[in-house]
Coordinates of C-alpha atoms and ligand atoms in Angstrom, one line a residue:
X10 CA 67.7 -130.1 152.4
X11 CA 67.9 -129.5 148.7
X12 CA 64.4 -129.4 147.2
X13 CA 64.2 -131.5 144.0
X14 CA 60.8 -133.2 144.2
X15 CA 57.6 -131.4 145.1
X16 CA 54.5 -133.2 146.2
X17 CA 51.2 -131.6 145.3
X18 CA 47.9 -132.7 146.8
X19 CA 44.8 -132.2 144.7
X20 CA 44.8 -132.1 140.9
X21 CA 42.0 -129.6 140.6
X22 CA 42.2 -126.0 139.4
X23 CA 44.9 -125.0 141.9
X24 CA 46.7 -128.3 142.3
X25 CA 47.2 -128.7 138.6
X26 CA 48.4 -125.1 138.2
X27 CA 50.8 -125.4 141.1
X28 CA 52.2 -128.7 139.6
X29 CA 52.6 -127.0 136.3
X30 CA 54.6 -123.9 137.6
X31 CA 56.7 -126.2 139.8
X32 CA 57.6 -128.4 136.8
X33 CA 58.2 -125.3 134.7
X34 CA 60.7 -124.2 137.3
X35 CA 62.6 -127.6 136.9
X36 CA 61.3 -129.5 139.9
X37 CA 60.1 -133.1 139.7
X38 CA 56.4 -133.1 140.7
X39 CA 54.1 -135.8 142.1
X40 CA 50.5 -134.7 141.9
X41 CA 48.0 -136.8 143.9
X42 CA 44.2 -136.8 143.8
X43 CA 41.7 -139.3 145.1
X44 CA 40.5 -140.7 141.8
X45 CA 42.2 -141.4 138.4
X46 CA 39.5 -139.2 136.8
X47 CA 40.6 -136.1 138.7
X48 CA 44.3 -136.9 138.2
X49 CA 43.8 -137.2 134.4
X50 CA 41.7 -134.1 134.2
X51 CA 44.5 -132.2 136.0
X52 CA 47.2 -133.5 133.6
X53 CA 45.0 -132.7 130.7
X54 CA 44.5 -129.1 131.9
X55 CA 48.3 -128.7 132.2
X56 CA 48.8 -130.1 128.7
X57 CA 46.1 -127.8 127.2
X58 CA 47.8 -124.8 128.7
X59 CA 51.2 -125.8 127.4
X60 CA 49.8 -126.6 123.9
X61 CA 48.4 -123.0 123.8
X62 CA 51.7 -121.7 125.0
X63 CA 53.5 -123.5 122.2
X64 CA 51.0 -122.0 119.7
X65 CA 51.7 -118.6 121.1
X66 CA 55.4 -119.3 120.7
X67 CA 56.0 -118.7 124.5
X68 CA 57.1 -122.3 125.0
X69 CA 58.9 -124.7 122.5
X70 CA 57.6 -128.2 121.8
X71 CA 60.7 -129.6 123.5
X72 CA 60.1 -127.6 126.6
X73 CA 56.5 -128.7 126.7
X74 CA 57.6 -132.3 126.6
X75 CA 60.2 -131.8 129.3
X76 CA 57.7 -130.0 131.6
X77 CA 55.1 -132.8 131.2
X78 CA 57.8 -135.4 131.7
X79 CA 58.5 -133.9 135.1
X80 CA 54.9 -134.3 136.4
X81 CA 53.7 -137.7 137.6
X82 CA 50.0 -138.1 138.5
X83 CA 49.0 -140.6 141.1
X84 CA 46.2 -141.7 143.4
X85 CA 48.6 -143.1 145.9
X86 CA 49.2 -141.0 149.1
X87 CA 52.3 -143.1 149.8
X88 CA 54.1 -141.5 147.0
X89 CA 54.3 -138.3 149.1
X90 CA 57.0 -140.1 151.1
X91 CA 59.6 -139.1 148.4
X92 CA 58.7 -135.4 148.4
X93 CA 61.2 -132.8 149.6
X94 CA 58.4 -130.2 150.0
X95 CA 54.6 -130.5 149.9
X96 CA 51.9 -128.1 148.7
X97 CA 48.4 -129.1 149.6
X98 CA 45.5 -127.9 147.4
X99 CA 42.5 -130.1 148.3
X100 CA 39.0 -128.7 148.8
X101 CA 38.6 -125.8 151.2
X102 CA 37.4 -127.9 154.1
X103 CA 39.3 -127.6 157.4
X104 CA 38.5 -131.1 158.7
X105 CA 39.7 -132.6 155.4
X106 CA 42.9 -130.5 155.4
X107 CA 43.6 -131.6 159.0
X108 CA 43.2 -135.3 158.0
X109 CA 45.5 -134.8 155.0
X110 CA 48.2 -133.1 157.1
X111 CA 48.1 -135.8 159.8
X112 CA 48.7 -138.3 157.0
X113 CA 51.4 -136.3 155.4
X114 CA 53.1 -136.0 158.8
X115 CA 53.1 -139.7 159.1
X116 CA 54.5 -140.3 155.5
X117 CA 57.0 -137.5 154.9
X118 CA 60.5 -137.3 156.2
X119 CA 60.9 -135.1 159.4
X120 CA 62.7 -132.3 157.6
X121 CA 60.1 -131.9 154.9
X122 CA 58.1 -128.6 155.0
X123 CA 54.3 -129.0 154.5
X124 CA 52.3 -126.1 153.1
X125 CA 48.7 -125.4 152.4
X126 CA 47.2 -123.4 149.6
X127 CA 44.1 -122.6 151.7
X128 CA 42.3 -119.4 150.7
X129 CA 41.4 -118.4 154.3
X130 CA 41.8 -121.1 157.0
X131 CA 44.0 -121.2 160.0
X132 CA 47.5 -122.4 159.3
X133 CA 48.0 -122.8 163.1
X134 CA 45.0 -125.2 163.3
X135 CA 46.1 -127.2 160.2
X136 CA 49.7 -127.4 161.6
X137 CA 48.4 -128.7 164.9
X138 CA 47.3 -131.8 163.1
X139 CA 51.0 -132.6 162.7
X140 CA 53.9 -133.2 165.0
X141 CA 55.9 -130.6 163.1
X142 CA 54.0 -127.3 163.4
X143 CA 57.2 -125.3 163.0
X144 CA 57.6 -126.8 159.5
X145 CA 54.0 -126.0 158.3
X146 CA 53.1 -122.7 156.5
X147 CA 50.6 -121.3 154.1
X148 CA 51.5 -120.9 150.5
X149 CA 48.5 -119.2 148.9
X150 CA 48.7 -119.1 145.1
X151 CA 46.2 -117.3 142.9
X152 CA 44.1 -118.5 140.0
X153 CA 45.1 -119.1 137.2
X154 CA 48.4 -120.2 138.9
X155 CA 50.6 -120.1 135.7
X156 CA 49.6 -116.4 135.1
X157 CA 49.1 -114.9 138.5
X158 CA 52.3 -113.6 140.1
X159 CA 51.4 -113.4 143.8
X160 CA 52.0 -116.0 146.5
X161 CA 51.0 -115.1 150.1
X162 CA 53.4 -117.0 152.5
X163 CA 51.5 -117.3 155.8
X164 CA 53.1 -117.9 159.2
X165 CA 51.2 -120.1 161.6
X166 CA 51.7 -119.5 165.3
X167 CA 54.6 -121.9 165.5
X168 CA 56.0 -121.6 162.0
X169 CA 59.8 -121.1 162.1
X170 CA 61.6 -118.3 160.4
X171 CA 63.5 -120.9 158.4
X172 CA 60.2 -122.4 157.1
X173 CA 59.0 -119.0 156.0
X174 CA 62.3 -118.3 154.3
X175 CA 62.3 -121.7 152.4
X176 CA 58.7 -121.1 151.2
X177 CA 59.6 -117.5 150.1
X178 CA 62.7 -118.8 148.2
X179 CA 60.6 -121.6 146.6
X180 CA 57.9 -119.2 145.5
X181 CA 60.6 -117.1 143.8
X182 CA 62.2 -120.1 142.1
X183 CA 58.7 -120.8 140.8
X184 CA 58.7 -117.4 139.2
X185 CA 56.3 -115.8 141.7
X186 CA 56.4 -112.7 143.9
X187 CA 55.9 -113.7 147.5
X188 CA 54.5 -111.5 150.3
X189 CA 54.8 -112.5 153.9
X190 CA 51.6 -112.6 156.0
X191 CA 53.1 -112.2 159.5
X192 CA 50.1 -113.4 161.5
X193 CA 47.8 -116.2 161.0
X194 CA 44.7 -114.1 160.3
X195 CA 41.6 -115.5 158.4
X196 CA 41.6 -114.6 154.7
X197 CA 45.2 -113.3 154.9
X198 CA 45.6 -110.2 152.8
X199 CA 43.9 -110.5 149.4
X200 CA 40.7 -112.4 150.5
X201 CA 40.2 -110.1 153.4
X202 CA 40.2 -107.1 151.0
X203 CA 38.3 -108.9 148.2
X204 CA 35.4 -110.6 150.0
X205 CA 33.4 -107.6 151.2
X206 CA 33.8 -106.1 147.8
X207 CA 32.4 -109.2 146.0
X208 CA 29.6 -109.5 148.6
X209 CA 28.6 -105.9 148.0
X210 CA 28.6 -106.5 144.2
X211 CA 26.1 -109.4 144.7
X212 CA 24.0 -107.3 147.0
X213 CA 23.8 -104.5 144.5
X214 CA 22.3 -107.0 141.9
X215 CA 20.1 -108.6 144.6
X216 CA 18.7 -105.2 145.5
X217 CA 18.0 -104.3 141.9
X218 CA 20.4 -101.3 142.0
X219 CA 22.2 -102.3 138.8
X220 CA 22.6 -105.3 136.5
X221 CA 25.4 -107.7 136.9
X222 CA 26.9 -106.6 133.6
X223 CA 26.8 -103.0 134.7
X224 CA 28.4 -103.8 138.1
X225 CA 31.3 -105.5 136.3
X226 CA 31.6 -102.7 133.8
X227 CA 31.6 -100.0 136.6
X228 CA 34.3 -101.8 138.6
X229 CA 36.5 -102.3 135.5
X230 CA 36.1 -98.8 134.2
X231 CA 35.8 -96.9 137.5
X232 CA 38.4 -98.8 139.6
X233 CA 40.6 -99.9 136.7
X234 CA 40.3 -103.6 137.8
X235 CA 41.0 -106.1 135.0
X236 CA 37.9 -108.1 135.8
X237 CA 34.5 -107.4 137.4
X238 CA 33.5 -109.2 140.5
X239 CA 31.1 -111.5 138.7
X240 CA 33.6 -112.4 136.0
X241 CA 36.1 -113.2 138.9
X242 CA 33.6 -115.4 140.6
X243 CA 33.0 -117.3 137.4
X244 CA 36.8 -117.9 137.2
X245 CA 37.3 -118.9 140.8
X246 CA 34.1 -120.8 141.5
X247 CA 31.2 -119.7 143.7
X248 CA 31.6 -122.5 146.3
X249 CA 35.0 -121.1 147.3
X250 CA 33.5 -117.7 147.8
X251 CA 30.8 -119.2 150.0
X252 CA 33.2 -121.3 152.1
X253 CA 35.6 -118.4 152.5
X254 CA 32.9 -115.9 153.6
X255 CA 31.3 -118.4 156.0
X256 CA 34.7 -119.0 157.6
X257 CA 35.5 -115.3 157.8
X258 CA 32.0 -114.7 159.3
X259 CA 32.7 -117.3 162.0
X260 CA 36.2 -116.2 162.7
X261 CA 35.9 -112.4 162.5
X262 CA 33.3 -111.5 165.1
X263 CA 30.2 -112.5 163.0
X264 CA 30.1 -109.1 161.3
X265 CA 27.4 -108.7 158.6
X266 CA 29.9 -107.7 156.0
X267 CA 31.0 -111.3 155.7
X268 CA 27.5 -112.8 155.2
X269 CA 26.9 -114.3 151.8
X270 CA 23.8 -112.9 150.1
X271 CA 20.9 -115.3 149.5
X272 CA 21.5 -115.0 145.8
X273 CA 24.9 -116.7 146.2
X274 CA 23.2 -119.7 148.0
X275 CA 20.6 -119.9 145.3
X276 CA 23.3 -120.0 142.6
X277 CA 25.2 -122.7 144.4
X278 CA 22.0 -124.8 144.6
X279 CA 21.3 -124.2 140.9
X280 CA 24.9 -125.4 140.1
X281 CA 24.5 -128.5 142.3
X282 CA 21.4 -129.3 140.2
X283 CA 23.9 -129.6 137.3
X284 CA 23.2 -126.4 135.5
X285 CA 26.7 -124.9 135.5
X286 CA 30.2 -126.0 136.2
X287 CA 31.5 -122.5 137.1
X288 CA 29.9 -119.9 139.3
X289 CA 27.5 -119.5 136.4
X290 CA 26.7 -115.8 136.5
X291 CA 27.4 -115.4 132.8
X292 CA 26.1 -117.9 130.3
X293 CA 29.2 -118.6 128.3
X294 CA 27.9 -121.5 126.3
Ligands
LIG4 N1 40.0 -121.7 142.9 C1 40.6 -120.7 143.3 O1 40.5 -119.6 142.7 C2 41.5 -120.7 144.5 C3 42.5 -119.7 144.6 C4 43.4 -119.8 145.7 C5 43.3 -120.9 146.6 N2 42.3 -121.8 146.4 C6 42.3 -122.9 147.4 O2 42.9 -124.0 146.8 C7 42.4 -125.2 147.3 C8 41.9 -126.1 146.1 O3 40.9 -125.3 145.4 P1 40.6 -125.7 143.9 O4 39.9 -124.5 143.3 O5 41.8 -126.2 143.2 O6 39.5 -126.9 144.1 P2 39.1 -128.0 143.1 O7 37.8 -128.5 143.5 O8 39.3 -127.6 141.7 O9 40.2 -129.2 143.4 C9 40.3 -129.8 144.6 C10 40.8 -131.2 144.4 O10 41.2 -131.8 145.6 C11 40.9 -133.2 145.5 N3 41.0 -133.9 146.8 C12 40.0 -134.0 147.8 N4 40.5 -134.7 148.8 C13 41.8 -135.0 148.5 C14 42.9 -135.8 149.1 N5 42.7 -136.3 150.3 N6 44.0 -135.9 148.4 C15 44.2 -135.4 147.2 N7 43.3 -134.7 146.6 C16 42.1 -134.5 147.2 C17 39.5 -133.2 144.8 O11 39.2 -134.5 144.3 C18 39.7 -132.1 143.8 O12 40.1 -132.7 142.5 C19 41.3 -124.8 148.3 O13 41.8 -124.8 149.6 C20 40.9 -123.4 147.8 O14 40.4 -122.6 148.8 C21 41.5 -121.8 145.4

C-alpha cells in the first residue's frame, strides 16, 4: 500500500514534532489529540518552529505554507480511518496505549501499520491489544523531533519483517536515520544506556557530591556530550524520566540502578503544584 496520509496520535511535544517532519517529507498528516486546546498548542508549536526556520533562511515562506497546509488537527479519532500509516505519541501509560491501539485496530484498514513512539514499553503488549500484531512496531523518535536524526524501529514478538522494513523506509523518507531494535526489550537502546547515567547524575547532587551546574559541566566537557543530564531532563520532561525508570525497574529484575532518587519525586510534586512546566532543574525565567 502506498503511504500518502499519516495519522499521528497526540499533539504534544513528540506528536507535533512527528507531524511536522512527516509533513516536511510531503505526507498528508492528520494529528489527533483529545482536546482542541492541545491540538491548537501542537499546531502553534509547529508554526513557531517553521517561522524561526524561515527567519534563519532554512525554509522559504512558500514551503512553510505548504507544510502547514499538509497538517490537519482534529479531536476526532474517527479521522484515523483514512490514515495509511499511524504513529502514536500519547502519554507514556501502557493501559492508555493499549486502549488507543484497540481503537485504532477497529478504525484503520487491515493493511495499515500501527506504530508507537513509546520510550520504553513493550511493543508486544501494545500489539496484543490489536488483531494485527504482525503489523505493529515501535517507532521511537527523539526530542526535538525536527532536529534529532535517530529513530529506533522496534520489533515486537510478532512484528513481521515487512512491517519493520516499511517503518525503516518511512523513517528514511522522513529524513531520519533508523536503527533496528531486534528484540522487544524495555528501554530499547538509547534509554537503556541513558537512564542509569541520568539517575547517577541526580544522586550525585542529592548526596552533595557536586552542584547540578558542575555535574552538567563535567559531563559536557569530560564526555563531550552536547548537553548535561539536567539540561536534558529540562528538555524532555521529568515525568517521562520517572515513568521510564519505574517501568525499567519493574521489567528488568528490580535492580537498584533503575530506582528514581527521592529528589526526582520531589521535583515532580513541586511541578504538579504548578511551579514549573518543564523538569525545572534550571530556572530559565
Ligand atoms: N518528550 C520526550 O522527550 C520523548 C522522547 C521520545 C519519546 N517520547 C514518548 O512519546 C510519547 C509522548 O510524549 P510527549 O513528550 O509528546 O508527551 P506530551 O505530554 O507532550 O503529549 C502527549 C499528548 O497526548 C495526548 N493524548 C492523551 N490521550 C490521547 C488520546 N487518546 N488520543 C490522542 N492524544 C492523546 C495528551 O493530551 C497530550 O497532548 C510518550 O510515549 C513518551 O514516552 C517522549
